[in-house]
Amino acid sequence: MNTAMSKVWLITGSARGLGRHIAEAALAAGHRLVATARDTSRLADLQARYGEQMRVAALDVTDAKAAQAAVQLALSAFGRLDVLVNNAGFGHIAPFEQTADEDFRAQIDANFYGVVNLTHAALPTMREQRSGHIINISSVGGRTGTPGLSAYQSAKWAVGGFTEVLAQEVTPLGIKVVSLEPGGMRTGWGDIAGSRLPELLADYQPTVGRLAEMLAAYVGKAAGDPVKVAQVVLGIADHDSPPAHLLLGSDALHYFESAEAVRTNAAAAWRTVSLSTDVDGHDPVPAFPLGEV
């Protein structure tokens, strides 16, 4: 391994699914890695294969102190941190009305505050280095709305907004921040998401029930290949000017474009109402340069 050419990665949720594929791809490419998971026994085979090229850390991403410790492990083992992949997360299907408060909050904590915790921990090092990539694994569900996924998609929308704002703050410091937004992938996500589906109230059967049926039929047939997505992640980590948002998969493009058309049409239809709230005679050009960094 040429350590002069390799980067130091930290990946959350490395034990299975997309996170596992990204970890394997990074190691195979010669990069050094801190692989984190709740259950580190699932990483024993990678540790045995790659030895000193990687470190393993037990991590609950909702624990801010544990996030700091994971970053410190990367620094003590490898001396720097070049790539943070915020991948850990989960979703459960249920109507919002039938989602327990603790389950809703748990999904927000893991899918959004996990990203916040790791990013908070990594930024001081990347800012000092004047370099780094923060890659947030979001979802096309962070650009669309789907009945039955209120907690999961609320968190993913938050990740997208957080990514845009943070990118504007830190791009001048040499740090790149990206939200990757895949569609369905063959990772088993649908099995887990549907594992706690409650007995639906009849009123939600045509919406949430239909989604659950579609996902059950979709298992093993998703368009997205996680091996190919992992290779995209490697490419993004070497890119000097990646986009703030990157949709991945034909289904992601389809669902996003459909949702965006609805939003664009609604904005046009209600444009007169939108403009009617300005102070009379006010210059309609925004005074603050939003999104211009």
mmCIF file of C-alpha atoms in Angstrom:
data_model
loop_
_atom_site.group_PDB
_atom_site.id
_atom_site.type_symbol
_atom_site.label_atom_id
_atom_site.label_comp_id
_atom_site.label_asym_id
_atom_site.label_seq_id
_atom_site.Cartn_x
_atom_site.Cartn_y
_atom_site.Cartn_z
ATOM 1 C CA MET A 1 0.000 0.000 0.000
ATOM 2 C CA ASN A 2 1.293 3.424 -0.988
ATOM 3 C CA THR A 3 0.292 5.575 1.993
ATOM 4 C CA ALA A 4 1.390 8.724 0.167
ATOM 5 C CA MET A 5 -1.405 8.135 -2.358
ATOM 6 C CA SER A 6 -4.031 6.597 -0.077
ATOM 7 C CA LYS A 7 -6.617 8.625 1.788
ATOM 8 C CA VAL A 8 -7.982 8.111 5.272
ATOM 9 C CA TRP A 9 -11.677 7.266 5.332
ATOM 10 C CA LEU A 10 -14.236 6.996 8.115
ATOM 11 C CA ILE A 11 -17.455 5.200 7.187
ATOM 12 C CA THR A 12 -20.458 4.796 9.464
ATOM 13 C CA GLY A 13 -22.714 1.778 9.158
ATOM 14 C CA SER A 14 -19.934 -0.290 7.579
ATOM 15 C CA ALA A 15 -21.135 -3.738 8.618
ATOM 16 C CA ARG A 16 -23.783 -4.353 5.984
ATOM 17 C CA GLY A 17 -25.624 -2.965 3.002
ATOM 18 C CA LEU A 18 -24.201 -0.040 1.069
ATOM 19 C CA GLY A 19 -21.786 0.860 3.865
ATOM 20 C CA ARG A 20 -20.154 -2.547 3.613
ATOM 21 C CA HIS A 21 -19.753 -2.178 -0.156
ATOM 22 C CA ILE A 22 -18.184 1.272 0.253
ATOM 23 C CA ALA A 23 -15.793 -0.041 2.907
ATOM 24 C CA GLU A 24 -14.706 -2.936 0.697
ATOM 25 C CA ALA A 25 -14.214 -0.631 -2.290
ATOM 26 C CA ALA A 26 -12.147 1.879 -0.301
ATOM 27 C CA LEU A 27 -9.903 -0.829 1.138
ATOM 28 C CA ALA A 28 -9.481 -2.554 -2.224
ATOM 29 C CA ALA A 29 -8.403 0.795 -3.693
ATOM 30 C CA GLY A 30 -5.634 1.019 -1.095
ATOM 31 C CA HIS A 31 -7.186 3.587 1.207
ATOM 32 C CA ARG A 32 -6.947 3.439 4.990
ATOM 33 C CA LEU A 33 -10.191 3.098 6.864
ATOM 34 C CA VAL A 34 -11.889 3.470 10.196
ATOM 35 C CA ALA A 35 -14.936 1.238 9.782
ATOM 36 C CA THR A 36 -17.692 1.760 12.316
ATOM 37 C CA ALA A 37 -20.771 -0.238 13.186
ATOM 38 C CA ARG A 38 -22.981 -1.040 16.134
ATOM 39 C CA ASP A 39 -21.970 -4.704 15.839
ATOM 40 C CA THR A 40 -18.254 -4.819 15.018
ATOM 41 C CA SER A 41 -18.197 -8.630 14.832
ATOM 42 C CA ARG A 42 -19.603 -8.237 11.321
ATOM 43 C CA LEU A 43 -16.340 -6.512 10.351
ATOM 44 C CA ALA A 44 -13.999 -9.221 11.635
ATOM 45 C CA ASP A 45 -13.427 -10.691 8.181
ATOM 46 C CA LEU A 46 -12.365 -7.328 6.748
ATOM 47 C CA GLN A 47 -10.082 -6.694 9.719
ATOM 48 C CA ALA A 48 -8.441 -10.089 9.215
ATOM 49 C CA ARG A 49 -7.972 -9.451 5.495
ATOM 50 C CA TYR A 50 -6.652 -5.883 5.659
ATOM 51 C CA GLY A 51 -4.905 -5.786 9.037
ATOM 52 C CA GLU A 52 -3.189 -2.479 9.777
ATOM 53 C CA GLN A 53 -4.856 -0.816 6.796
ATOM 54 C CA MET A 54 -8.017 -0.439 8.852
ATOM 55 C CA ARG A 55 -9.340 0.136 12.331
ATOM 56 C CA VAL A 56 -12.723 -0.914 13.657
ATOM 57 C CA ALA A 57 -14.823 1.060 16.126
ATOM 58 C CA ALA A 58 -18.163 0.340 17.749
ATOM 59 C CA LEU A 59 -20.309 3.388 17.126
ATOM 60 C CA ASP A 60 -23.843 4.528 17.773
ATOM 61 C CA VAL A 61 -23.993 7.636 15.586
ATOM 62 C CA THR A 62 -26.536 9.260 17.897
ATOM 63 C CA ASP A 63 -23.819 9.464 20.582
ATOM 64 C CA ALA A 64 -21.878 12.692 19.989
ATOM 65 C CA LYS A 65 -19.021 11.681 22.293
ATOM 66 C CA ALA A 66 -18.633 8.358 20.493
ATOM 67 C CA ALA A 67 -18.533 10.249 17.187
ATOM 68 C CA GLN A 68 -15.669 12.371 18.517
ATOM 69 C CA ALA A 69 -13.863 9.201 19.617
ATOM 70 C CA ALA A 70 -14.206 7.641 16.158
ATOM 71 C CA VAL A 71 -12.604 10.685 14.543
ATOM 72 C CA GLN A 72 -9.836 10.659 17.147
ATOM 73 C CA LEU A 73 -9.188 7.005 16.318
ATOM 74 C CA ALA A 74 -8.609 7.961 12.680
ATOM 75 C CA LEU A 75 -6.217 10.711 13.721
ATOM 76 C CA SER A 76 -4.265 8.592 16.189
ATOM 77 C CA ALA A 77 -4.017 5.638 13.812
ATOM 78 C CA PHE A 78 -3.438 7.422 10.512
ATOM 79 C CA GLY A 79 -2.684 11.077 11.279
ATOM 80 C CA ARG A 80 -5.455 12.707 9.260
ATOM 81 C CA LEU A 81 -9.005 12.345 7.953
ATOM 82 C CA ASP A 82 -9.761 12.856 4.284
ATOM 83 C CA VAL A 83 -13.176 11.308 3.677
ATOM 84 C CA LEU A 84 -16.169 11.011 5.983
ATOM 85 C CA VAL A 85 -19.042 8.885 4.691
ATOM 86 C CA ASN A 86 -22.194 9.348 6.752
ATOM 87 C CA ASN A 87 -23.994 6.167 5.796
ATOM 88 C CA ALA A 88 -25.597 4.758 8.961
ATOM 89 C CA GLY A 89 -29.363 4.956 9.186
ATOM 90 C CA PHE A 90 -32.642 3.083 8.943
ATOM 91 C CA GLY A 91 -36.310 3.524 8.107
ATOM 92 C CA HIS A 92 -39.616 2.002 9.144
ATOM 93 C CA ILE A 93 -42.830 2.052 7.137
ATOM 94 C CA ALA A 94 -45.954 3.234 8.942
ATOM 95 C CA PRO A 95 -48.558 5.977 8.649
ATOM 96 C CA PHE A 96 -47.468 9.016 10.629
ATOM 97 C CA GLU A 97 -50.537 8.655 12.854
ATOM 98 C CA GLN A 98 -49.511 5.095 13.706
ATOM 99 C CA THR A 99 -45.824 5.851 14.240
ATOM 100 C CA ALA A 100 -44.843 5.827 17.898
ATOM 101 C CA ASP A 101 -43.148 9.001 19.083
ATOM 102 C CA GLU A 102 -40.029 7.097 20.167
ATOM 103 C CA ASP A 103 -39.729 5.417 16.753
ATOM 104 C CA PHE A 104 -40.139 8.718 14.905
ATOM 105 C CA ARG A 105 -37.467 10.361 17.057
ATOM 106 C CA ALA A 106 -35.134 7.368 16.740
ATOM 107 C CA GLN A 107 -35.255 7.616 12.946
ATOM 108 C CA ILE A 108 -34.587 11.365 13.034
ATOM 109 C CA ASP A 109 -31.731 10.845 15.485
ATOM 110 C CA ALA A 110 -30.013 8.140 13.438
ATOM 111 C CA ASN A 111 -30.601 9.519 9.956
ATOM 112 C CA PHE A 112 -30.065 13.219 10.642
ATOM 113 C CA TYR A 113 -28.378 13.816 13.985
ATOM 114 C CA GLY A 114 -25.962 10.988 13.236
ATOM 115 C CA VAL A 115 -24.804 13.028 10.237
ATOM 116 C CA VAL A 116 -24.610 16.152 12.405
ATOM 117 C CA ASN A 117 -22.594 14.406 15.131
ATOM 118 C CA LEU A 118 -19.964 12.922 12.825
ATOM 119 C CA THR A 119 -19.681 16.112 10.785
ATOM 120 C CA HIS A 120 -19.211 18.193 13.928
ATOM 121 C CA ALA A 121 -16.461 15.824 14.996
ATOM 122 C CA ALA A 122 -14.671 15.817 11.633
ATOM 123 C CA LEU A 123 -14.833 19.481 10.628
ATOM 124 C CA PRO A 124 -12.077 20.922 12.857
ATOM 125 C CA THR A 125 -9.543 18.489 11.389
ATOM 126 C CA MET A 126 -10.659 19.034 7.798
ATOM 127 C CA ARG A 127 -10.672 22.805 8.286
ATOM 128 C CA GLU A 128 -7.125 22.707 9.631
ATOM 129 C CA GLN A 129 -6.069 20.495 6.710
ATOM 130 C CA ARG A 130 -7.909 22.782 4.259
ATOM 131 C CA SER A 131 -9.151 19.606 2.584
ATOM 132 C CA GLY A 132 -11.656 16.822 2.940
ATOM 133 C CA HIS A 133 -14.823 15.291 1.553
ATOM 134 C CA ILE A 134 -17.998 14.774 3.572
ATOM 135 C CA ILE A 135 -20.301 12.400 1.712
ATOM 136 C CA ASN A 136 -23.795 12.071 3.129
ATOM 137 C CA ILE A 137 -25.698 9.012 1.976
ATOM 138 C CA SER A 138 -29.224 10.332 1.670
ATOM 139 C CA SER A 139 -31.987 9.076 -0.625
ATOM 140 C CA VAL A 140 -34.237 10.214 -3.427
ATOM 141 C CA GLY A 141 -36.667 10.239 -0.499
ATOM 142 C CA GLY A 142 -34.875 13.413 0.549
ATOM 143 C CA ARG A 143 -36.193 15.087 -2.612
ATOM 144 C CA THR A 144 -39.678 13.511 -2.744
ATOM 145 C CA GLY A 145 -42.489 12.544 -0.384
ATOM 146 C CA THR A 146 -43.771 8.987 -0.001
ATOM 147 C CA PRO A 147 -46.734 7.916 2.171
ATOM 148 C CA GLY A 148 -45.526 5.759 5.057
ATOM 149 C CA LEU A 149 -42.028 7.199 5.346
ATOM 150 C CA SER A 150 -42.663 10.430 7.244
ATOM 151 C CA ALA A 151 -39.832 10.030 9.760
ATOM 152 C CA TYR A 152 -37.244 8.615 7.370
ATOM 153 C CA GLN A 153 -37.888 11.113 4.608
ATOM 154 C CA SER A 154 -38.119 14.079 6.984
ATOM 155 C CA ALA A 155 -34.616 13.196 8.127
ATOM 156 C CA LYS A 156 -33.359 12.821 4.559
ATOM 157 C CA TRP A 157 -34.830 16.193 3.578
ATOM 158 C CA ALA A 158 -32.983 17.641 6.561
ATOM 159 C CA VAL A 159 -29.744 16.004 5.397
ATOM 160 C CA GLY A 160 -30.150 17.614 1.979
ATOM 161 C CA GLY A 161 -30.713 21.074 3.437
ATOM 162 C CA PHE A 162 -27.854 20.649 5.887
ATOM 163 C CA THR A 163 -25.590 19.578 3.017
ATOM 164 C CA GLU A 164 -26.420 22.660 0.939
ATOM 165 C CA VAL A 165 -25.829 25.082 3.795
ATOM 166 C CA LEU A 166 -22.645 23.414 5.012
ATOM 167 C CA ALA A 167 -21.236 23.228 1.484
ATOM 168 C CA GLN A 168 -21.584 26.999 1.173
ATOM 169 C CA GLU A 169 -19.813 27.502 4.496
ATOM 170 C CA VAL A 170 -16.856 25.182 3.941
ATOM 171 C CA THR A 171 -16.239 25.012 0.183
ATOM 172 C CA PRO A 172 -14.020 28.141 0.481
ATOM 173 C CA LEU A 173 -11.983 26.169 3.044
ATOM 174 C CA GLY A 174 -11.255 23.325 0.634
ATOM 175 C CA ILE A 175 -13.884 20.963 2.064
ATOM 176 C CA LYS A 176 -16.436 19.345 -0.244
ATOM 177 C CA VAL A 177 -19.882 18.289 1.012
ATOM 178 C CA VAL A 178 -22.170 16.076 -1.060
ATOM 179 C CA SER A 179 -25.572 14.471 -0.580
ATOM 180 C CA LEU A 180 -25.828 11.237 -2.568
ATOM 181 C CA GLU A 181 -29.448 10.364 -3.277
ATOM 182 C CA PRO A 182 -29.901 6.822 -4.568
ATOM 183 C CA GLY A 183 -33.156 5.161 -5.452
ATOM 184 C CA GLY A 184 -33.818 1.554 -4.565
ATOM 185 C CA MET A 185 -30.785 -0.693 -4.162
ATOM 186 C CA ARG A 186 -30.360 -4.412 -3.646
ATOM 187 C CA THR A 187 -29.259 -4.072 -0.036
ATOM 188 C CA GLY A 188 -32.167 -5.465 1.967
ATOM 189 C CA TRP A 189 -33.327 -2.003 3.065
ATOM 190 C CA GLY A 190 -36.919 -2.787 2.107
ATOM 191 C CA ASP A 191 -36.993 -5.899 4.283
ATOM 192 C CA ILE A 192 -35.879 -3.913 7.322
ATOM 193 C CA ALA A 193 -38.162 -0.967 6.564
ATOM 194 C CA GLY A 194 -41.199 -3.222 6.396
ATOM 195 C CA SER A 195 -40.302 -5.347 9.397
ATOM 196 C CA ARG A 196 -42.274 -3.216 11.878
ATOM 197 C CA LEU A 197 -45.295 -2.392 9.743
ATOM 198 C CA PRO A 198 -48.276 -2.062 12.109
ATOM 199 C CA GLU A 199 -51.742 -3.381 11.405
ATOM 200 C CA LEU A 200 -52.897 -0.509 9.259
ATOM 201 C CA LEU A 201 -56.001 1.497 9.930
ATOM 202 C CA ALA A 202 -58.324 0.999 6.972
ATOM 203 C CA ASP A 203 -58.050 4.657 5.963
ATOM 204 C CA TYR A 204 -54.318 4.235 5.261
ATOM 205 C CA GLN A 205 -54.553 1.020 3.269
ATOM 206 C CA PRO A 206 -54.808 2.783 -0.140
ATOM 207 C CA THR A 207 -51.666 4.850 0.518
ATOM 208 C CA VAL A 208 -49.290 3.307 3.047
ATOM 209 C CA GLY A 209 -50.635 -0.187 2.434
ATOM 210 C CA ARG A 210 -49.989 0.184 -1.269
ATOM 211 C CA LEU A 211 -46.399 1.281 -0.612
ATOM 212 C CA ALA A 212 -45.801 -1.714 1.651
ATOM 213 C CA GLU A 213 -47.121 -4.071 -1.017
ATOM 214 C CA MET A 214 -44.952 -2.457 -3.688
ATOM 215 C CA LEU A 215 -41.811 -2.713 -1.545
ATOM 216 C CA ALA A 216 -42.522 -6.355 -0.714
ATOM 217 C CA ALA A 217 -42.815 -7.150 -4.420
ATOM 218 C CA TYR A 218 -39.690 -5.079 -5.114
ATOM 219 C CA VAL A 219 -37.341 -7.079 -2.866
ATOM 220 C CA GLY A 220 -34.397 -8.319 -4.917
ATOM 221 C CA LYS A 221 -35.556 -6.416 -7.999
ATOM 222 C CA ALA A 222 -34.381 -2.872 -7.258
ATOM 223 C CA ALA A 223 -32.637 -1.000 -10.050
ATOM 224 C CA GLY A 224 -29.671 0.107 -7.965
ATOM 225 C CA ASP A 225 -26.459 -1.914 -7.764
ATOM 226 C CA PRO A 226 -24.685 -1.101 -4.466
ATOM 227 C CA VAL A 227 -21.334 -2.191 -5.912
ATOM 228 C CA LYS A 228 -21.669 0.456 -8.628
ATOM 229 C CA VAL A 229 -22.841 3.043 -6.108
ATOM 230 C CA ALA A 230 -19.743 2.328 -4.014
ATOM 231 C CA GLN A 231 -17.561 3.059 -7.040
ATOM 232 C CA VAL A 232 -19.357 6.381 -7.500
ATOM 233 C CA VAL A 233 -18.556 7.203 -3.875
ATOM 234 C CA LEU A 234 -14.866 6.528 -4.561
ATOM 235 C CA GLY A 235 -15.011 8.845 -7.552
ATOM 236 C CA ILE A 236 -16.739 11.618 -5.600
ATOM 237 C CA ALA A 237 -14.031 11.398 -2.919
ATOM 238 C CA ASP A 238 -11.461 12.315 -5.591
ATOM 239 C CA HIS A 239 -13.523 15.034 -7.268
ATOM 240 C CA ASP A 240 -12.514 18.670 -6.848
ATOM 241 C CA SER A 241 -15.983 20.123 -7.449
ATOM 242 C CA PRO A 242 -18.727 17.587 -6.770
ATOM 243 C CA PRO A 243 -22.372 18.691 -6.771
ATOM 244 C CA ALA A 244 -24.214 19.307 -3.520
ATOM 245 C CA HIS A 245 -26.835 16.778 -4.648
ATOM 246 C CA LEU A 246 -26.337 13.725 -6.844
ATOM 247 C CA LEU A 247 -29.217 11.419 -7.708
ATOM 248 C CA LEU A 248 -28.224 7.809 -8.394
ATOM 249 C CA GLY A 249 -30.315 5.364 -10.383
ATOM 250 C CA SER A 250 -32.934 5.545 -13.119
ATOM 251 C CA ASP A 251 -35.718 5.272 -10.544
ATOM 252 C CA ALA A 252 -34.263 8.126 -8.499
ATOM 253 C CA LEU A 253 -34.232 10.352 -11.569
ATOM 254 C CA HIS A 254 -37.800 9.349 -12.463
ATOM 255 C CA TYR A 255 -39.260 10.015 -9.012
ATOM 256 C CA PHE A 256 -37.334 13.259 -8.548
ATOM 257 C CA GLU A 257 -38.296 14.631 -11.958
ATOM 258 C CA SER A 258 -41.958 13.757 -11.373
ATOM 259 C CA ALA A 259 -41.973 15.440 -7.958
ATOM 260 C CA GLU A 260 -40.080 18.467 -9.257
ATOM 261 C CA ALA A 261 -42.602 18.923 -12.071
ATOM 262 C CA VAL A 262 -45.453 18.995 -9.542
ATOM 263 C CA ARG A 263 -43.615 21.590 -7.446
ATOM 264 C CA THR A 264 -42.728 23.731 -10.465
ATOM 265 C CA ASN A 265 -46.303 23.666 -11.749
ATOM 266 C CA ALA A 266 -47.692 24.566 -8.324
ATOM 267 C CA ALA A 267 -45.250 27.474 -7.990
ATOM 268 C CA ALA A 268 -46.319 28.788 -11.394
ATOM 269 C CA ALA A 269 -50.023 28.385 -10.633
ATOM 270 C CA TRP A 270 -49.708 30.270 -7.346
ATOM 271 C CA ARG A 271 -47.120 32.821 -8.485
ATOM 272 C CA THR A 272 -49.523 35.760 -8.269
ATOM 273 C CA VAL A 273 -50.340 34.914 -4.660
ATOM 274 C CA SER A 274 -46.641 34.532 -3.860
ATOM 275 C CA LEU A 275 -45.854 37.988 -5.256
ATOM 276 C CA SER A 276 -48.880 39.608 -3.616
ATOM 277 C CA THR A 277 -47.309 39.598 -0.140
ATOM 278 C CA ASP A 278 -44.459 42.026 -0.957
ATOM 279 C CA VAL A 279 -44.506 45.559 0.410
ATOM 280 C CA ASP A 280 -45.880 47.834 -2.322
ATOM 281 C CA GLY A 281 -43.083 49.157 -4.516
ATOM 282 C CA HIS A 282 -40.463 46.792 -3.089
ATOM 283 C CA ASP A 283 -37.636 45.701 -5.403
ATOM 284 C CA PRO A 284 -38.365 41.979 -6.012
ATOM 285 C CA VAL A 285 -34.682 41.057 -6.238
ATOM 286 C CA PRO A 286 -33.644 39.286 -2.991
ATOM 287 C CA ALA A 287 -31.344 41.378 -0.830
ATOM 288 C CA PHE A 288 -29.425 38.370 0.501
ATOM 289 C CA PRO A 289 -27.279 36.274 -1.891
ATOM 290 C CA LEU A 290 -28.820 32.907 -1.049
ATOM 291 C CA GLY A 291 -27.019 30.003 -2.662
ATOM 292 C CA GLU A 292 -24.463 32.158 -4.458
ATOM 293 C CA VAL A 293 -21.344 30.928 -2.642
#
